[in-house]
Short mmCIF file of C-alpha atoms in Angstrom, two decimals:
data_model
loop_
_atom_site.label_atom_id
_atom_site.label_comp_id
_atom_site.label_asym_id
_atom_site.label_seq_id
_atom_site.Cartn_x
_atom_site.Cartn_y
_atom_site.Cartn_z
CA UNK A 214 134.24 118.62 96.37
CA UNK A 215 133.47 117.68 92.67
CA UNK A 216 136.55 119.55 91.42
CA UNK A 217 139.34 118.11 93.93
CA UNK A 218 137.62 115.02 94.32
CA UNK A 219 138.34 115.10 97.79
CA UNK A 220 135.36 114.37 100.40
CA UNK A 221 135.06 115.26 104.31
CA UNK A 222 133.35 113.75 107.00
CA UNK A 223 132.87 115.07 110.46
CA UNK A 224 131.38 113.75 113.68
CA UNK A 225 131.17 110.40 115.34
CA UNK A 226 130.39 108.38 112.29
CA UNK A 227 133.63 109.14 110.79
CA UNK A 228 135.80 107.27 113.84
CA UNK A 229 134.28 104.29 113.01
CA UNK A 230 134.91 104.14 109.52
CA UNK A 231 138.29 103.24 107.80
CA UNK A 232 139.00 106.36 105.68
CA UNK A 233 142.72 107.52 106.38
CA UNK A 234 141.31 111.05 107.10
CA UNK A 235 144.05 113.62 106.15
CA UNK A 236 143.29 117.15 107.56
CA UNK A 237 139.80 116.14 107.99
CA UNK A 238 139.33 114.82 104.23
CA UNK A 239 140.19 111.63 101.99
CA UNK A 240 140.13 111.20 98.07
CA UNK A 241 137.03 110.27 96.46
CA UNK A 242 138.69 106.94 95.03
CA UNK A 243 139.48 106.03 98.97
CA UNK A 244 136.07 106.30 99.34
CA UNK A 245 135.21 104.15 96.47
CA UNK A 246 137.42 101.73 97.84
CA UNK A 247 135.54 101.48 101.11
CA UNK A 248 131.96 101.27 99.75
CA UNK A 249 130.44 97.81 99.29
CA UNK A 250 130.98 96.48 95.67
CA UNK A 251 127.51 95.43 94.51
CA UNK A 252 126.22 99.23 95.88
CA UNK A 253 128.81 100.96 93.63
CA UNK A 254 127.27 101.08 90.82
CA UNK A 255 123.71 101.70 92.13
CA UNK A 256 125.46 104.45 94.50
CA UNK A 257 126.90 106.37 91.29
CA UNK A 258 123.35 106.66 89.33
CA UNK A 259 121.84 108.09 92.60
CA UNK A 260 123.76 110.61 93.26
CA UNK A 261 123.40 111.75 90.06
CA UNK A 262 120.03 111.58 89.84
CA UNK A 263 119.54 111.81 93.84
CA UNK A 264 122.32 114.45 94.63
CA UNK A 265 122.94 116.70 91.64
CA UNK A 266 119.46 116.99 90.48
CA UNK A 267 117.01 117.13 93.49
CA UNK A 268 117.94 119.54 96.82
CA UNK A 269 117.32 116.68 99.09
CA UNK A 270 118.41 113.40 98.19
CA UNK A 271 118.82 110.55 99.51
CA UNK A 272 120.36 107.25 99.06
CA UNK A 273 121.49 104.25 101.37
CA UNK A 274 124.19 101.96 101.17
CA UNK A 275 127.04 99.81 102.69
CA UNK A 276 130.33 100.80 103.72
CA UNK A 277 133.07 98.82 105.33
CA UNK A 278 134.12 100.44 108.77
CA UNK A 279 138.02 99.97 110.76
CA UNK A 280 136.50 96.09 111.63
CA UNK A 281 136.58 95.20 108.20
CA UNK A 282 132.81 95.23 108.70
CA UNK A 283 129.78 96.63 106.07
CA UNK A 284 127.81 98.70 107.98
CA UNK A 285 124.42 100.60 106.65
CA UNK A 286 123.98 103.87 105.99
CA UNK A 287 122.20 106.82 104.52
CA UNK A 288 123.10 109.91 103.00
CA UNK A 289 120.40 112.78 102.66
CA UNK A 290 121.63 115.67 101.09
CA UNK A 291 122.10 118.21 97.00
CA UNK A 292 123.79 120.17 95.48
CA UNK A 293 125.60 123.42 97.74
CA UNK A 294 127.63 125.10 95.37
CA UNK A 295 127.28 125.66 91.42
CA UNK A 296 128.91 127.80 88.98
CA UNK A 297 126.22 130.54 86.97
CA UNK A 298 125.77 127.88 84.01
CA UNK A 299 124.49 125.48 87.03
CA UNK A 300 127.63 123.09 86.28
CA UNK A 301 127.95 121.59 90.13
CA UNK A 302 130.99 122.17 92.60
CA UNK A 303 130.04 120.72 95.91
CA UNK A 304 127.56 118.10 97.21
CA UNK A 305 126.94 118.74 101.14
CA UNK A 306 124.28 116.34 103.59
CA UNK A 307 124.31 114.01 106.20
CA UNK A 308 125.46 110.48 106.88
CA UNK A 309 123.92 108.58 109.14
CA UNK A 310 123.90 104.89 110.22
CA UNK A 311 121.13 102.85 109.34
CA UNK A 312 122.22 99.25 110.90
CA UNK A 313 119.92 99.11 113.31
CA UNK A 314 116.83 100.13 111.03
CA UNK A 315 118.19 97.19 108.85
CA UNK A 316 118.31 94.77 111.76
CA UNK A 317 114.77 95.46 112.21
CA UNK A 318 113.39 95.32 108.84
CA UNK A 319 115.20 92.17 108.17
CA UNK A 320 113.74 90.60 111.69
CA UNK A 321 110.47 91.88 110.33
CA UNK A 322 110.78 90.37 106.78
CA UNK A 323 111.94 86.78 108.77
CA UNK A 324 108.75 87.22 111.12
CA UNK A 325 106.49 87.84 107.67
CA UNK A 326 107.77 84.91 105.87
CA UNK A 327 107.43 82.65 109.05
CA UNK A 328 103.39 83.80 109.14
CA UNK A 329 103.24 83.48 105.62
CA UNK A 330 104.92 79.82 106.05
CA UNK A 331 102.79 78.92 108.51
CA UNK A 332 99.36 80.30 107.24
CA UNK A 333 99.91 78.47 104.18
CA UNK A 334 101.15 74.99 106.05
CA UNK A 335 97.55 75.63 107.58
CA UNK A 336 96.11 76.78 104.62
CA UNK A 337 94.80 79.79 106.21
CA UNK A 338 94.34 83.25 104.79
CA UNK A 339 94.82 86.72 106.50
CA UNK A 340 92.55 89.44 105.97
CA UNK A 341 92.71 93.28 107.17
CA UNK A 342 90.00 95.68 106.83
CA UNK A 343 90.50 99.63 107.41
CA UNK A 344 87.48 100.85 108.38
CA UNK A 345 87.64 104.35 107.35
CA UNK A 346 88.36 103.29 103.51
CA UNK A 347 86.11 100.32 103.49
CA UNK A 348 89.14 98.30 101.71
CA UNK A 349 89.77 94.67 102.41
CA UNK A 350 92.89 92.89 102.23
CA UNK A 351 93.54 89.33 102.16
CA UNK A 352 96.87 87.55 102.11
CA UNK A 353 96.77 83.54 101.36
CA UNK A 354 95.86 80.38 99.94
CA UNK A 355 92.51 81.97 99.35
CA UNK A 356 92.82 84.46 97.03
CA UNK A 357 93.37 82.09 93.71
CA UNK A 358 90.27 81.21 93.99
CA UNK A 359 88.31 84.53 94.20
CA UNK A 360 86.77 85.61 91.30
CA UNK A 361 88.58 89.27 91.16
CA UNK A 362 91.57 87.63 90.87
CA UNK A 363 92.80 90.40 87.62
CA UNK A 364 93.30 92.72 91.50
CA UNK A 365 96.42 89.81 92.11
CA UNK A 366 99.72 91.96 93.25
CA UNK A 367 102.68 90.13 92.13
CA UNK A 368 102.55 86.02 93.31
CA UNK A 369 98.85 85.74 93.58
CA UNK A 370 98.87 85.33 97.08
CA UNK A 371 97.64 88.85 98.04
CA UNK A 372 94.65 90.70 96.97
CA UNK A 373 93.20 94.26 97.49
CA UNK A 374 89.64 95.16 97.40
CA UNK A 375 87.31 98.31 97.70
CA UNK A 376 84.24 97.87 99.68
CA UNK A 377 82.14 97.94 96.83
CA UNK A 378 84.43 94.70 95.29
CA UNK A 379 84.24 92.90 98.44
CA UNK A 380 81.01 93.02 99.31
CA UNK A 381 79.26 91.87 95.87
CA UNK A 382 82.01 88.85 96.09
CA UNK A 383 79.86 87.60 99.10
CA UNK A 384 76.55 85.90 98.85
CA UNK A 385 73.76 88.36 99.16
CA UNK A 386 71.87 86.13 101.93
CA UNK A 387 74.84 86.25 104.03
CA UNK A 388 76.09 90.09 103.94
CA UNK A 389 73.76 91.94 106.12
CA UNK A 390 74.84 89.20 108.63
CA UNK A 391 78.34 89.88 107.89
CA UNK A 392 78.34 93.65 108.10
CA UNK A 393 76.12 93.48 111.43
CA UNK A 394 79.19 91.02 112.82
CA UNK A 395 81.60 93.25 111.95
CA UNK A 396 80.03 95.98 113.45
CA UNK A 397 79.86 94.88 116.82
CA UNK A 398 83.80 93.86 117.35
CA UNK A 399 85.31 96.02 120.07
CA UNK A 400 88.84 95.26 121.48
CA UNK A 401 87.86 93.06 123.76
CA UNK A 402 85.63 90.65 121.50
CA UNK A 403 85.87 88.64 118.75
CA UNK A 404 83.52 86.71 116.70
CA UNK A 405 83.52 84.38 114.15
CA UNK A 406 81.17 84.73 111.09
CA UNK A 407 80.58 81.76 108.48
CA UNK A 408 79.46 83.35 104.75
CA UNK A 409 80.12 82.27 101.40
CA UNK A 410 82.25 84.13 99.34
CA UNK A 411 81.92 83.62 94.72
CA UNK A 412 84.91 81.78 92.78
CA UNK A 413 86.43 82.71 90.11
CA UNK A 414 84.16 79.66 88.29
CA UNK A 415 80.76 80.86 89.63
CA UNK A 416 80.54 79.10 92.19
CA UNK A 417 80.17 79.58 96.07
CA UNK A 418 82.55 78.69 98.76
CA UNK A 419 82.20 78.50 102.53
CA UNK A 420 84.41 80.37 104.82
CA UNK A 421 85.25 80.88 108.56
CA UNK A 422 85.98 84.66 109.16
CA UNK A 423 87.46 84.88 112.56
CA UNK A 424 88.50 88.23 113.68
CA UNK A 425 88.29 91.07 115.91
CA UNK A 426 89.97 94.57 116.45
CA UNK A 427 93.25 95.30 115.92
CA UNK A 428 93.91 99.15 116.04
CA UNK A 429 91.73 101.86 117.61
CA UNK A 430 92.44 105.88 116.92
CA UNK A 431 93.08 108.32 119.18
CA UNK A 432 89.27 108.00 120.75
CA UNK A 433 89.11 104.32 121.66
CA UNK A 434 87.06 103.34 118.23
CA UNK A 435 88.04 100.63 116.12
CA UNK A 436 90.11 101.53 112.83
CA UNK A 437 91.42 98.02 111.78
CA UNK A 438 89.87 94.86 111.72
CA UNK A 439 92.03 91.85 111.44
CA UNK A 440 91.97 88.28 111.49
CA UNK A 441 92.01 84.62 109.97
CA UNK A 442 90.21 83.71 107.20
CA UNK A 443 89.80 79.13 106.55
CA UNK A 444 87.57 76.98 103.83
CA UNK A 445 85.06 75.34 105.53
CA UNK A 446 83.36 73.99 102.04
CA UNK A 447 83.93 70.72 102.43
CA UNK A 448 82.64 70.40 106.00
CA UNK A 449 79.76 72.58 105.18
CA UNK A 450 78.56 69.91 102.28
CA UNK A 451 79.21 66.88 104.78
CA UNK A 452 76.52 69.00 107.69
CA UNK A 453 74.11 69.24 104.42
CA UNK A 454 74.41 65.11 103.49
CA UNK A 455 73.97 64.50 106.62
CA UNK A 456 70.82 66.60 107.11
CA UNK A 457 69.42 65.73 104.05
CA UNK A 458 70.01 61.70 105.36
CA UNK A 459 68.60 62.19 108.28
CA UNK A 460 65.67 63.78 107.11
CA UNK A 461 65.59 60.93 104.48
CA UNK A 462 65.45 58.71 107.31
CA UNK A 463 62.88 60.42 109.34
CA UNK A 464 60.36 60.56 106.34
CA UNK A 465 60.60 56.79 105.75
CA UNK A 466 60.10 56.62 109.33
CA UNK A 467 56.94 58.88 109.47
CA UNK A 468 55.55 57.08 106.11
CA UNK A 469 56.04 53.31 107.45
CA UNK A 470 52.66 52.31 108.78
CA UNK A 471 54.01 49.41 110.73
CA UNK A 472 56.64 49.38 113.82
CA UNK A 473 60.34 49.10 112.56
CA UNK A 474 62.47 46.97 113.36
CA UNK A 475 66.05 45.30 113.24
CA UNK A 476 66.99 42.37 111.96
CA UNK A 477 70.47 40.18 111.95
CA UNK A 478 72.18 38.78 109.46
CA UNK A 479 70.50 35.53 109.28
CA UNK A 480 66.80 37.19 109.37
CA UNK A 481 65.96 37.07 113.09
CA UNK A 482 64.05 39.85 114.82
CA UNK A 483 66.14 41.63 117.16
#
């Protein structure tokens, strides 16, 4: 009630939370008292902007309880009475505690930083792909050095990319290869697919793509494609020295007219 300054609360929420109820209501500054410090502020400008100007607001924040404890909640309600001139009377909604939403999101925000952690200790990079838009998302080490790199969210570490983006950014002699792979992984099969993707300087590097499926629809086909994404460049050149060595090798071989053969250190034939 916006002209008493009095609030009410009914139902099981209200037992729990330390409010000195009086008739069924408390004074607005009682309330104030029990809300969490560093939300009262924020919790002021939303329900002004939230409560008095929208018919379904909604805003979530921390109130302490009879344990001395914050708990979460959320509010979700508007305006319910207003004078002609539209001057407000009464707010009106539901409360509702969120703790156990918040226990979740933080365990999921814990479990994302301890992938991201480790990925990076590995210096692997994630990538999902959603069929249906043709958009591919990598999270990593990786993305720095991709030339699209003005798609960067915030840190650098994640990228988004249309099909169209994503697909010139690999080399043309390995894409039809790539495509066909990814075509063929059901939920029961993965594959791994090695292609090299263009840097931000021009140049090519080598990647493993391991994946598979990792959501189907409603009829069983695939929707998301996920999977782990490491640089193989550097063990890619090593295979090519060593080919090009051995083939070194084998021409001298073919070209020497005489029989080869070994000698030690002090010029004997072995």
């Amino acid at each position: 009630d916006m002209t008493s300054d009095r609030m009410t609360i009914s139902g099981p929420l209200c037992e729990r939370l330390d409010l000195d109820q009086i008739d069924g209501s408390f004074s607005f500054s009682k309330w104030k008292d029990c809300v969490h410090p560093d939300d009262w502020p924020r919790l002021v400008d939303l329900c002004r902007s939230n409560f008095e100007t929208a018919p379904n607001g909604e805003i979530n924040y921390r109130i302490r309880d009879k344990n001395q404890q914050y708990i979460h909640v959320r509010a979700r309600g508007g305006v319910s009475e207003q004078t002609p001139d539209g001057q407000v009377l009464t707010l009106a909604g539901v409360l509702s505690e969120t703790d156990e939403v918040e226990h979740l999101r933080e365990q999921l925000a814990v479990t994302e930083r301890a992938r991201a952690e480790a990925a990076a200790a590995a210096n692997i990079t994630a990538w999902f792909h959603e069929i249906a838009t043709g958009r591919l998302t990598l999270e990593g080490p990786l993305c720095p050095a991709i030339e699209l790199a003005e798609a960067f969210s915030e840190g650098g570490t994640r990228l988004v990319l249309d099909a169209e983006d994503w697909r010139a950014a690999i080399h043309e002699d390995d894409l039809h290869g790539l495509l066909s792979g990814l075509g063929r992984l059901a939920p029961d099969h993965q594959e791994d697919f090695e292609v090299r993707i263009r840097t931000r300087d021009g140049d090519y590097r080598w990647i493993n793509l391991r994946g598979g499926v990792s959501q189907v629809g409603p009829d069983g086909a695939p929707t998301r494609l996920s999977g782990f994404i490491t640089d193989i460049t550097e063990r890619r050149v090593l295979e090519k020295d060593l080919a090009l060595e051995k083939a070194r090798l084998d021409s001298i071989y073919q070209q020497t007219p005489a029989l080869l053969h070994t000698m030690d250190k002090h010029g004997n034939t072995l």
